[in-house]
mmCIF file of C-alpha atoms and ligand atoms in Angstrom:
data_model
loop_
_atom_site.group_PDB
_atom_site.id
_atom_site.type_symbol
_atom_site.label_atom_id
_atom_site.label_comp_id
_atom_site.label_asym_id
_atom_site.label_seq_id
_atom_site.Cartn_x
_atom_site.Cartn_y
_atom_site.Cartn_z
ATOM 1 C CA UNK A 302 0.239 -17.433 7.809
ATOM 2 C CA UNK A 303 2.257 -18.417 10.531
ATOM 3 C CA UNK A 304 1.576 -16.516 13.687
ATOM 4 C CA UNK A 305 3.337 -19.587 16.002
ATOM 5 C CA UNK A 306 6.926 -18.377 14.853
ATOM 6 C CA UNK A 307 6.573 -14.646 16.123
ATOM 7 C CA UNK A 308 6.630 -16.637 19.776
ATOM 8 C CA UNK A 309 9.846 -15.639 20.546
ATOM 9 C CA UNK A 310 9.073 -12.146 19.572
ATOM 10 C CA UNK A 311 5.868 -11.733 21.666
ATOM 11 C CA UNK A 312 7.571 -13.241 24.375
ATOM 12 C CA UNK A 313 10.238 -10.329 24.221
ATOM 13 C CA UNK A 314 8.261 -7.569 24.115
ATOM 14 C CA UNK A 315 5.929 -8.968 26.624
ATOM 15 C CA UNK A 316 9.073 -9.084 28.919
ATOM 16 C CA UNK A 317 9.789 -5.335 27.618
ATOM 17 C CA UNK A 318 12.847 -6.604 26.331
ATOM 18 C CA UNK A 319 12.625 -3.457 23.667
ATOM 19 C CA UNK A 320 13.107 0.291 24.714
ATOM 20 C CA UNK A 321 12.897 1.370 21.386
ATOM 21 C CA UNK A 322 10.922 0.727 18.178
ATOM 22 C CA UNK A 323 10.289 2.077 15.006
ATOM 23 C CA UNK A 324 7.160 1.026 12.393
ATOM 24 C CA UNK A 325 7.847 1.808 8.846
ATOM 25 C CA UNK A 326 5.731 1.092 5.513
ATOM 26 C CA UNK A 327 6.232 1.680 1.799
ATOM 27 C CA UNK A 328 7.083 5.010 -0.210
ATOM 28 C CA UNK A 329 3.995 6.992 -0.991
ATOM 29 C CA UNK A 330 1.857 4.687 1.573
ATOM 30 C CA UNK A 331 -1.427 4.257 0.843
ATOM 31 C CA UNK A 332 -4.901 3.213 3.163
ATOM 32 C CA UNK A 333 -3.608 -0.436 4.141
ATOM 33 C CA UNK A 334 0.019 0.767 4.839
ATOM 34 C CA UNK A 335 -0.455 4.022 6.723
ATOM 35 C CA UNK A 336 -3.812 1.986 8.476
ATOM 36 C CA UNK A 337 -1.357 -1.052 9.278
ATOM 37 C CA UNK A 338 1.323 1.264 11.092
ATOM 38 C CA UNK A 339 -0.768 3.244 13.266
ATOM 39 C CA UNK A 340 -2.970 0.651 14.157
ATOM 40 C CA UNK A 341 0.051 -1.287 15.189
ATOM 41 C CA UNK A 342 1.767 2.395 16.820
ATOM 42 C CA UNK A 343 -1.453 2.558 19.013
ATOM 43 C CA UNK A 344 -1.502 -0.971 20.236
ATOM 44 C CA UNK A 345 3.080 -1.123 20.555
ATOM 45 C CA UNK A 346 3.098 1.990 22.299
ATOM 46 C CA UNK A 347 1.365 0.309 25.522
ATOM 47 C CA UNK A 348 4.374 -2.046 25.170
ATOM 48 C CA UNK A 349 7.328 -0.768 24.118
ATOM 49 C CA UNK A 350 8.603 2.744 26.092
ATOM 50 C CA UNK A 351 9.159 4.837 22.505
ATOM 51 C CA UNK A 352 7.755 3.863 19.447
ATOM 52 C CA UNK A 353 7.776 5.835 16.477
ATOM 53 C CA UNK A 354 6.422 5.655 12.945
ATOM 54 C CA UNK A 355 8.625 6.604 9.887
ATOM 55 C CA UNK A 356 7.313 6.970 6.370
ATOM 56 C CA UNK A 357 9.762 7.212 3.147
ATOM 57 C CA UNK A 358 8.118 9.539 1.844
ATOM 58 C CA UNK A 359 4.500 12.162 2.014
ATOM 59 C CA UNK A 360 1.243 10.761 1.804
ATOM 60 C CA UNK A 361 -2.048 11.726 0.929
ATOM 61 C CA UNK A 362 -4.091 14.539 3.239
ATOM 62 C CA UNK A 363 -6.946 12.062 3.439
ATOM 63 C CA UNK A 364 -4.852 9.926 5.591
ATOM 64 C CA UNK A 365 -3.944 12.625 7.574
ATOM 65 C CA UNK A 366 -6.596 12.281 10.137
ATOM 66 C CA UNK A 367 -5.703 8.944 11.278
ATOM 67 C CA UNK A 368 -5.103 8.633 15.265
ATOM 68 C CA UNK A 369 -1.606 8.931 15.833
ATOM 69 C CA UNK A 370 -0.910 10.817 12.670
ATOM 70 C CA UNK A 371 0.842 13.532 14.324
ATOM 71 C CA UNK A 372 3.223 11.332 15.351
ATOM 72 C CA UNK A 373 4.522 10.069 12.007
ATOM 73 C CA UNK A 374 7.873 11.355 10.635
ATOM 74 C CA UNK A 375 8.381 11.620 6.799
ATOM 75 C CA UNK A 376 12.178 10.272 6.381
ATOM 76 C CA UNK A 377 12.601 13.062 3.469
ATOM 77 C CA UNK A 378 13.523 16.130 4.385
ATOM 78 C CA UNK A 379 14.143 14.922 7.844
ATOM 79 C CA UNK A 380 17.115 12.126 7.046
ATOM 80 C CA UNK A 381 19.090 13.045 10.108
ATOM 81 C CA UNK A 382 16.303 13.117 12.821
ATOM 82 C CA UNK A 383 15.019 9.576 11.142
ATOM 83 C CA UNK A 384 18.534 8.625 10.325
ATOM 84 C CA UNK A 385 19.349 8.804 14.340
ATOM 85 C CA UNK A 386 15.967 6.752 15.326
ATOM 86 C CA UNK A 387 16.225 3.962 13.256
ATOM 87 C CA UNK A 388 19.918 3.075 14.544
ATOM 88 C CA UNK A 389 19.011 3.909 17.681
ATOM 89 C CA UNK A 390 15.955 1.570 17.723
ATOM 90 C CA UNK A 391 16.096 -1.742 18.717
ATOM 91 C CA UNK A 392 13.195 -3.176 16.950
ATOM 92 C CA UNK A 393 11.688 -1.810 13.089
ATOM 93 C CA UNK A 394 8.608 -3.371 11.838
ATOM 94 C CA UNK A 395 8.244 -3.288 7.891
ATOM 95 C CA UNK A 396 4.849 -3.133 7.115
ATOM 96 C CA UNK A 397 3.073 -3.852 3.610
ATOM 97 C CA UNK A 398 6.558 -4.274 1.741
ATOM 98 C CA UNK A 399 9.010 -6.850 1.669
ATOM 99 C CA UNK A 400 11.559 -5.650 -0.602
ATOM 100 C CA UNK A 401 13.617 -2.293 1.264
ATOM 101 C CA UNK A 402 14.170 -0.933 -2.240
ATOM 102 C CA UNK A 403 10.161 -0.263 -1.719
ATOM 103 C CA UNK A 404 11.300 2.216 0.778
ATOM 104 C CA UNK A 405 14.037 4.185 -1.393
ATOM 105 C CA UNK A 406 17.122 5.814 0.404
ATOM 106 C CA UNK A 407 15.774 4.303 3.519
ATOM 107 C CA UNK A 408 16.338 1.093 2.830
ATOM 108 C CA UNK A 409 19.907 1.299 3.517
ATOM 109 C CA UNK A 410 19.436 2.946 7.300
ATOM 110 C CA UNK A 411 17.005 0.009 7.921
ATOM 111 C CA UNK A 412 19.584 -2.713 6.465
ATOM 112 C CA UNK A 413 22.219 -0.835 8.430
ATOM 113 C CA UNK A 414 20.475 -0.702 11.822
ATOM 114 C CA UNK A 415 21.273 -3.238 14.721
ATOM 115 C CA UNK A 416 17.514 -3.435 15.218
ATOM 116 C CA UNK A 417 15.957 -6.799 15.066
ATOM 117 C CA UNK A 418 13.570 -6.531 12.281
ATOM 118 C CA UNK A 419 9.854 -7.720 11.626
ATOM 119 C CA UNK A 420 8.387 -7.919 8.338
ATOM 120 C CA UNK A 421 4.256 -8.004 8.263
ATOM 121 C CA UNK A 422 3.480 -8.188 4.586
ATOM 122 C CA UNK A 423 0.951 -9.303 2.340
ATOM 123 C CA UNK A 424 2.824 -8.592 -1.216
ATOM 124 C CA UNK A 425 4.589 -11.794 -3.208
ATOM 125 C CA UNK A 426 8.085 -12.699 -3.576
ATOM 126 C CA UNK A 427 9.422 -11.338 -0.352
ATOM 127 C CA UNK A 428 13.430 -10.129 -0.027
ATOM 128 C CA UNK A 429 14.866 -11.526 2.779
ATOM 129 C CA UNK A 430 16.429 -8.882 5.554
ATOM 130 C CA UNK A 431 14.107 -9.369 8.750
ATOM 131 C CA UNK A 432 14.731 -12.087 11.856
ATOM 132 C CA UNK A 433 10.780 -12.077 12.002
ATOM 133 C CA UNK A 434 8.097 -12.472 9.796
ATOM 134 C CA UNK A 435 4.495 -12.199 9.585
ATOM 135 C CA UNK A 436 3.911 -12.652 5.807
ATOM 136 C CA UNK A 437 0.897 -14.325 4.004
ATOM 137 C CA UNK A 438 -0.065 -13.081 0.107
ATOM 138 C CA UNK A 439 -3.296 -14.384 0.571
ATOM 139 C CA UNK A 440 -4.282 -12.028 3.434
ATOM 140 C CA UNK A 441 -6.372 -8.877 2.251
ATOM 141 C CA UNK A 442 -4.259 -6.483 3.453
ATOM 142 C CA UNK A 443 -1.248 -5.716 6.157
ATOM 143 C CA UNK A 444 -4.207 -4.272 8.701
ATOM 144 C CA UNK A 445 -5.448 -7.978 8.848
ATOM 145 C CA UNK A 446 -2.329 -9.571 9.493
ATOM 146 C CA UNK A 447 -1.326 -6.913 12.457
ATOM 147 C CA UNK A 448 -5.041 -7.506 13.523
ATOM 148 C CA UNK A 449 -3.999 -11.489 13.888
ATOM 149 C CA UNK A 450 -1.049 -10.423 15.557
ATOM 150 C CA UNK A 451 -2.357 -8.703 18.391
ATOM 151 C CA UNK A 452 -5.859 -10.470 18.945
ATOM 152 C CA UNK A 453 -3.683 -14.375 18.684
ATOM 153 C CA UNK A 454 -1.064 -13.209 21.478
ATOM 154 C CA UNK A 455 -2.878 -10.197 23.373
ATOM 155 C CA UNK A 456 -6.749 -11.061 23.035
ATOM 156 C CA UNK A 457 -9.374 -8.578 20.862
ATOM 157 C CA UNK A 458 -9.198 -6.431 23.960
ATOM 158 C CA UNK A 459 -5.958 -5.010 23.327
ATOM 159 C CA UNK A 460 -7.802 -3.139 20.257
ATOM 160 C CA UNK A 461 -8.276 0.199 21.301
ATOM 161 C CA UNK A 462 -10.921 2.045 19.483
ATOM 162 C CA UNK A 463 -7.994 4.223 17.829
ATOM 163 C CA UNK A 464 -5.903 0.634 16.807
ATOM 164 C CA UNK A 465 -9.715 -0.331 15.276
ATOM 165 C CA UNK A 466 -9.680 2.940 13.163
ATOM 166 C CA UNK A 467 -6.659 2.467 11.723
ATOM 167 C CA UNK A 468 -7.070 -1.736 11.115
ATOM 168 C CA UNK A 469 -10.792 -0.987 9.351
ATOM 169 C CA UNK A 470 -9.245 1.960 7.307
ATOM 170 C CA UNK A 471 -6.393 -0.724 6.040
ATOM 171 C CA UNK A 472 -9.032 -3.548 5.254
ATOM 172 C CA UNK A 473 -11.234 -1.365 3.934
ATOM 173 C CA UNK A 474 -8.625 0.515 1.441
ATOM 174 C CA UNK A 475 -7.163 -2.565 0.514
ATOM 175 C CA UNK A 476 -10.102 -4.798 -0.616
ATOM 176 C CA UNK A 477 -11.782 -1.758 -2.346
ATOM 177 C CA UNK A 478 -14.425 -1.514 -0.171
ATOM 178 C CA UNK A 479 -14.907 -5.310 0.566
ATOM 179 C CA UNK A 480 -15.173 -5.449 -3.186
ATOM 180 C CA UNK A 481 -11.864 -7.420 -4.547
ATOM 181 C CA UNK A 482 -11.354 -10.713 -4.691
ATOM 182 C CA UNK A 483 -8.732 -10.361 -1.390
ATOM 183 C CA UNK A 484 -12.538 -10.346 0.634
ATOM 184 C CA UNK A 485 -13.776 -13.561 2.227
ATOM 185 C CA UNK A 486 -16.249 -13.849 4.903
ATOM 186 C CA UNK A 487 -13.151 -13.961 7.428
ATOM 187 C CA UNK A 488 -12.322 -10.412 6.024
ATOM 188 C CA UNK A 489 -15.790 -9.595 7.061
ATOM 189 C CA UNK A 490 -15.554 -11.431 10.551
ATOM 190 C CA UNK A 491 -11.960 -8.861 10.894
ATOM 191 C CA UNK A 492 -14.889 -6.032 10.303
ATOM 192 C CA UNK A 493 -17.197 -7.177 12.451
ATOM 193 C CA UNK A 494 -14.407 -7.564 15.482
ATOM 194 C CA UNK A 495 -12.954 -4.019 14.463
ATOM 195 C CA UNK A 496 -16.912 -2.295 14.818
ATOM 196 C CA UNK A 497 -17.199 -3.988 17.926
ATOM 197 C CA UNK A 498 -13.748 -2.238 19.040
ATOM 198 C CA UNK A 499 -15.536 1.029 18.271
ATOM 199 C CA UNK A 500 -14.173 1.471 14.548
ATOM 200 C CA UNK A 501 -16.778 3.988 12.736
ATOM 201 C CA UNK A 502 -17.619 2.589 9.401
ATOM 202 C CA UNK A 503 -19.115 5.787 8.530
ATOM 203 C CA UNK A 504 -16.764 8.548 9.771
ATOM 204 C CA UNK A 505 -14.447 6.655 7.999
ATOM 205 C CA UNK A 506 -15.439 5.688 4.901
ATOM 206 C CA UNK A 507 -16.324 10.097 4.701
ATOM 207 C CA UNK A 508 -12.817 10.934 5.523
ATOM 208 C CA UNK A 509 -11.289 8.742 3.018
ATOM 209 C CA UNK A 510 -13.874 8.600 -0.145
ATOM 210 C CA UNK A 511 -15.754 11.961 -0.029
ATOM 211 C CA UNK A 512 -13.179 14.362 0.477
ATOM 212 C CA UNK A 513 -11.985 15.020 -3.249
ATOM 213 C CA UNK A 514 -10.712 18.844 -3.727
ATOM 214 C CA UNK A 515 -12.321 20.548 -6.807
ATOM 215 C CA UNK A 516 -9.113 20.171 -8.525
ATOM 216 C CA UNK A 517 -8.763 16.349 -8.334
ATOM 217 C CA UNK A 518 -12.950 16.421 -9.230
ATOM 218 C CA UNK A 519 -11.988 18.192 -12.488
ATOM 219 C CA UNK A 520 -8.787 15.541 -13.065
ATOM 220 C CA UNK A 521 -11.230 13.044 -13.086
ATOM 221 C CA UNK A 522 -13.644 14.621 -15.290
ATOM 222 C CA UNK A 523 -10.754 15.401 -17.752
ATOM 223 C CA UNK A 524 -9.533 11.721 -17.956
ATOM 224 C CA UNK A 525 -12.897 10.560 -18.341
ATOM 225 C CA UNK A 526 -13.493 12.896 -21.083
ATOM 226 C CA UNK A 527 -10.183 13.419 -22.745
ATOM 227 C CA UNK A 528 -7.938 10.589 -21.771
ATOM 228 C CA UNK A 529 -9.686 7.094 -21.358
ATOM 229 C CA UNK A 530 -8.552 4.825 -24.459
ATOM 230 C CA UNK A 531 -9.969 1.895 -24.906
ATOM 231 C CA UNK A 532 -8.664 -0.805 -26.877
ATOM 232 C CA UNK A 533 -11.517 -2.937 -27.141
ATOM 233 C CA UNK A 534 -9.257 -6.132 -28.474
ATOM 234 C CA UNK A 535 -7.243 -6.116 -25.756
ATOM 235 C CA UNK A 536 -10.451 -5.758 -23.459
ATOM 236 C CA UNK A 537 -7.765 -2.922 -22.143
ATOM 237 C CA UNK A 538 -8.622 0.433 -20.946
ATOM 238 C CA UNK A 539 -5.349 3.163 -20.488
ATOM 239 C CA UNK A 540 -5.186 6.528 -19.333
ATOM 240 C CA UNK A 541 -1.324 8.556 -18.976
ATOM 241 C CA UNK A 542 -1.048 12.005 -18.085
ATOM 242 C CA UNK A 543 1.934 14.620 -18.707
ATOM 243 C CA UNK A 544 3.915 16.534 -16.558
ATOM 244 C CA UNK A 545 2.266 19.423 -18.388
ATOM 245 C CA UNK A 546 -1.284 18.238 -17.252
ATOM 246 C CA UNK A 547 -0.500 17.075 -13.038
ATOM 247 C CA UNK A 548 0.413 20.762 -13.077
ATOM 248 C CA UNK A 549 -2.757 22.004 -14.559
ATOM 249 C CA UNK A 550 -4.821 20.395 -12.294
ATOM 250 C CA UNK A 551 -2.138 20.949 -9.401
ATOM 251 C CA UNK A 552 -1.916 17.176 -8.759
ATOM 252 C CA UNK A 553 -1.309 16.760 -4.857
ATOM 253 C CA UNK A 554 0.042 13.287 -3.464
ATOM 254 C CA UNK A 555 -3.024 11.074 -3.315
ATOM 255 C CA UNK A 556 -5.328 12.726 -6.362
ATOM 256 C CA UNK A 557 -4.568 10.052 -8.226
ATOM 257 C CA UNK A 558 -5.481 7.445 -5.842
ATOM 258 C CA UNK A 559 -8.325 5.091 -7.422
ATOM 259 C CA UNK A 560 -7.864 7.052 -11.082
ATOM 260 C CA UNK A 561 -7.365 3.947 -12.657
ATOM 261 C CA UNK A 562 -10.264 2.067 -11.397
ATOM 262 C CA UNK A 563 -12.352 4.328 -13.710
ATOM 263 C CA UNK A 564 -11.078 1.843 -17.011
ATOM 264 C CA UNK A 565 -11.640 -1.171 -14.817
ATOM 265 C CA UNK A 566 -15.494 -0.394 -13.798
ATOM 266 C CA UNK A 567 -16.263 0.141 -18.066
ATOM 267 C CA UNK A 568 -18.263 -2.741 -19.500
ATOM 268 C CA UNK A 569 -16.108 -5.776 -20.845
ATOM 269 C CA UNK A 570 -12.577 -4.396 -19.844
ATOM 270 C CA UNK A 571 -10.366 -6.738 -17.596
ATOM 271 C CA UNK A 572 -7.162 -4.365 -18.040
ATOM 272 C CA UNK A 573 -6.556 -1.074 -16.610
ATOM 273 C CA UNK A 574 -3.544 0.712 -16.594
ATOM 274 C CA UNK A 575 -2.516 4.194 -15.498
ATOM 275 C CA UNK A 576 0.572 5.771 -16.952
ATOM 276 C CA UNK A 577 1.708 9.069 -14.967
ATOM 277 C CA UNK A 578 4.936 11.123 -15.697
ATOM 278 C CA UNK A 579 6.086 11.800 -12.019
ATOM 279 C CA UNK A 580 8.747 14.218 -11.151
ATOM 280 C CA UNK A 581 11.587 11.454 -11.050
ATOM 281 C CA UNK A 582 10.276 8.701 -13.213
ATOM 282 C CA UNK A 583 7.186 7.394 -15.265
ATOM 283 C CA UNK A 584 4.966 5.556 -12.688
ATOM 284 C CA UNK A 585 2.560 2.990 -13.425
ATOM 285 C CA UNK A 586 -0.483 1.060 -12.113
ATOM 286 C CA UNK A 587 -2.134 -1.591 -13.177
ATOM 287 C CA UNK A 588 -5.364 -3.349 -12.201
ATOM 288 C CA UNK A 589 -7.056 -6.936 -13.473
ATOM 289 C CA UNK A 590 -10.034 -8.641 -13.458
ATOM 290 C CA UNK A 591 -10.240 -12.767 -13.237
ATOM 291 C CA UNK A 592 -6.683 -15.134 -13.247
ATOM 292 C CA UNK A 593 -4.896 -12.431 -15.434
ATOM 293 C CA UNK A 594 -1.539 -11.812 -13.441
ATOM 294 C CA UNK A 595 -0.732 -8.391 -14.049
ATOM 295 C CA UNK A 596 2.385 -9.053 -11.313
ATOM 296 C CA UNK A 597 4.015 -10.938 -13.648
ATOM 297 C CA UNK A 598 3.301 -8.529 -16.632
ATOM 298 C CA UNK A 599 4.511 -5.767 -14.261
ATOM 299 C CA UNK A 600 7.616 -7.770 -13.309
ATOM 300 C CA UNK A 601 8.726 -8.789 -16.674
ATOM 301 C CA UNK A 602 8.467 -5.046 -18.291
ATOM 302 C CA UNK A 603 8.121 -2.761 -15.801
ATOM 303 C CA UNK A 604 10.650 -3.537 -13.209
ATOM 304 C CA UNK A 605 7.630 -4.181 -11.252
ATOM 305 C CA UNK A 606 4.789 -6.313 -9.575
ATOM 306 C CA UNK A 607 2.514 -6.478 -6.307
ATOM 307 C CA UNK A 608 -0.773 -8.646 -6.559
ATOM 308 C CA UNK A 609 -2.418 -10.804 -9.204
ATOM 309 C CA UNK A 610 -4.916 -7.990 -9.794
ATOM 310 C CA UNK A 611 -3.492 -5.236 -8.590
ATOM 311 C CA UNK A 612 0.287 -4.236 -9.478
ATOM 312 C CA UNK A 613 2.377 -1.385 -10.047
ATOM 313 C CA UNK A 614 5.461 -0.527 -11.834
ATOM 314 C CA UNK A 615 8.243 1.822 -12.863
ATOM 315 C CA UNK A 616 10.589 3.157 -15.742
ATOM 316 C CA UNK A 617 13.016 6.004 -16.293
ATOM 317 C CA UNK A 618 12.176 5.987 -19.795
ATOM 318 C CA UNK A 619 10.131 9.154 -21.546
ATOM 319 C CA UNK A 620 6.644 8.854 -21.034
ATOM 320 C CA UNK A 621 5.863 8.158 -25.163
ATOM 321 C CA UNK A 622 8.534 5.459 -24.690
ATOM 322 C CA UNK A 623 6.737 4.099 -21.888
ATOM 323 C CA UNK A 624 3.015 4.240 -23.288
ATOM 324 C CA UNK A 625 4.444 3.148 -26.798
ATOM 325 C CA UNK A 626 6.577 -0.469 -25.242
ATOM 326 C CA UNK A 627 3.027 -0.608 -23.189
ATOM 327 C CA UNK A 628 1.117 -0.529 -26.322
ATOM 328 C CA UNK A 629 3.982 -3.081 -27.715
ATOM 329 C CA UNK A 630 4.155 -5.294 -25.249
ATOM 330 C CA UNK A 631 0.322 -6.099 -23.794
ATOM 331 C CA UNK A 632 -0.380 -7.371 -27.711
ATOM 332 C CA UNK A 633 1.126 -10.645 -26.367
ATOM 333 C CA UNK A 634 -1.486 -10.966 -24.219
ATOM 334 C CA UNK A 635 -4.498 -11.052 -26.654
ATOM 335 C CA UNK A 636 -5.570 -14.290 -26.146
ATOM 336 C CA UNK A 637 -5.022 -14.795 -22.124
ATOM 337 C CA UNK A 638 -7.744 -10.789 -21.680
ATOM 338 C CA UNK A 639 -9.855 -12.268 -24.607
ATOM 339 C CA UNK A 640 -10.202 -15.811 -22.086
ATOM 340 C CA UNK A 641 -11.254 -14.121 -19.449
HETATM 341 P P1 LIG B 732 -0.708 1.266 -6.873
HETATM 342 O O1 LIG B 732 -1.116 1.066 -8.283
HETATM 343 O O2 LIG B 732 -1.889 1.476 -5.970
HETATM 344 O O3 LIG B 732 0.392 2.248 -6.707
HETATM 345 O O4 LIG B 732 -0.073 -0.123 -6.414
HETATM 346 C C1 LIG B 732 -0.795 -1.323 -6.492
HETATM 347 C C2 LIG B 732 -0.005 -2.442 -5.875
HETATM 348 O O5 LIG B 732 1.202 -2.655 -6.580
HETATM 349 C C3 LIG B 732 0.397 -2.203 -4.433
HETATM 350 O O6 LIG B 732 0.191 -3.412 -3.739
HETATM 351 C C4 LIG B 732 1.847 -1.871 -4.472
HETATM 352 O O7 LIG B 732 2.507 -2.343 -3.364
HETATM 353 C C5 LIG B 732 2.333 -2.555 -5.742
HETATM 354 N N1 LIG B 732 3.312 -1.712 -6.448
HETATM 355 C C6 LIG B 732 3.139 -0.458 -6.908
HETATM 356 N N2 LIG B 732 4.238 0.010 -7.522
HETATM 357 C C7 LIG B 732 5.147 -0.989 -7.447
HETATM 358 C C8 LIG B 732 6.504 -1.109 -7.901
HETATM 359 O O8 LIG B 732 7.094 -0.214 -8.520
HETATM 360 N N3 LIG B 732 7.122 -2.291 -7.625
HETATM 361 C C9 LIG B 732 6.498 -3.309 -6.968
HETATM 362 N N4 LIG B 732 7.176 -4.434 -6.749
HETATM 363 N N5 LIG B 732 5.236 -3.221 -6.539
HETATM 364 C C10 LIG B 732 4.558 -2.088 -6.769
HETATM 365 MN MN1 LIG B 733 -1.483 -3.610 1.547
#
């Protein structure tokens, strides 16, 4: 990580160089990326006149009670609006992506803007469109790296108890509960700092873990019952669902948030993949246990990749198709899941 190069940066906005600003994070955002941008929203906002956070795309409700929610625009289905912000701004922070086809039709209005742009990302192979950057794969999450940001050039002070939510909701989302292998005892120093900023560990851990609808309780139930395979060669657990079955359970953005952590906690499996037939394409996550790179899987079939252990990927393909060059494909890998 290399905070020394954002100098110049600091220096401007410390100056209140910028009038305008505008934080934006991945399509669908999740904990770290929604936790990243409003923690950074309530700290820029002190500093920079309007600030305002743009999202590709919907998220799930139990994100929606983050401080400084009800300032967030959702680019779809209000491009013009968003459209007229982003060119107006003169500063857009991309946080927790680094490629902009990450943020869909978006991508183009940021690429297009005069803004100076900031990239704080914690992803691998980064694109390169931003004048700043604040990038480090080996940080837990985006929340840590804004949290470096702001303590390095502003001191811890400068975390308001809202900016502390919204950091310890990203670290906490993003390591899995200070489970993953992204946790280090500096992870845990971040929490420590963040409680001391007046971050409830409770409250929040509620709003985002126990707040499953009775639909998404049943989803779970029904993959658990009906739809974990386990191919116990592979050491490979897989679940897909149909169109047909997100609409019997009336699948809401977010439901299936942490569905494919149920193959990963069975005994002996190192592989965990979720297959889901979204409205506009087959969508796909995979998680890992040990040095098995599911990135690079990802990458190589699935137009994909994110972390070693935690990736995701894409295909316009029919869902069989999908499952089937899945099935096809991870055979390859016998050996590398059996060394683990
Ligand atoms: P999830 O399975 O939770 O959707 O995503 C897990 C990780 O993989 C996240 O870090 C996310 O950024 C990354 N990821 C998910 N989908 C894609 C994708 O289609 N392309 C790339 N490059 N990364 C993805
Ligand atoms: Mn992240």
């Amino acid at each position: 990580m290399r905070l020394d190069t954002l100098a110049p940066l600091i220096e401007n906005i410390q100056r209140g160089l910028y009038k305008k600003a505008v934080i934006t994070t991945h399509h669908k955002p999740d904990g770290d990326a929604m936790g990243s941008s409003l923690g950074l929203y309530a700290f820029l906002k002190h500093h920079v006149g309007d600030v305002r956070v743009i999202t590709p795309t919907d998220y799930a409700d139990f994100l929606n009670w983050l401080p400084g929610n009800d300032q967030v625009l959702i680019y779809e289905g209000n491009e013009s609006v968003a459209t007229a912000l982003t060119e107006e701004a003169d500063l857009v922070f991309c946080l927790d992506f680094n490629r902009l086809s990450r943020i869909n039709e978006y991508g183009d209005v940021v690429r297009n803007s005069k803004a100076e742009k900031v990239m704080i990302d914690h992803h691998l192979e980064p694109e390169h469109f931003q004048q700043h950057t604040l990038w480090d794969p080996k940080s837990s999450s985006t929340a840590e790296l804004v949290f470096h940001l702001i303590k390095h050039y502003f001191g811890l002070e400068h975390i308001s108890k809202d900016c502390a939510t919204c950091l310890f909701t990203g670290l906490m989302t993003d390591t899995g509960n200070f489970q993953y292998s992204n946790t280090n005892s500096l992870t845990h120093l971040i929490a420590a700092d963040l409680l001391e900023q007046g971050a409830d560990h409770v409250a929040i851990h509620e709003r985002i873990y126990d707040v499953f609808t009775p639909n998404r309780s049943k989803l779970f139930g029904y993959c658990m019952l009906h739809k974990l395979e386990v191919i116990p060669e592979l050491r490979t657990a897989l679940i897909y669902l149909t169109k047909e079955e997100l609409q019997q359970f009336d699948v809401q953005t977010g439901d299936t948030e942490g569905l494919v952590n149920l193959g990963l906690g069975l005994r002996g499996i190192v592989l965990s993949v979720l297959i889901i037939d979204r409205s506009k394409m087959v969508k796909m996550s995979f998680r890992s246990k040990g040095d098995f790179a599911v990135n690079e899987y990802a990458a190589k079939y699935f137009n994909g990749g994110g972390h070693r252990n935690a990736s995701g990927g894409a295909s316009d393909e029919p869902l069989e198709n999908v499952v089937q060059k899945f099935r096809d494909t991870i055979k390859d890998y016998q050996e590398a899941l059996m060394a683990i």
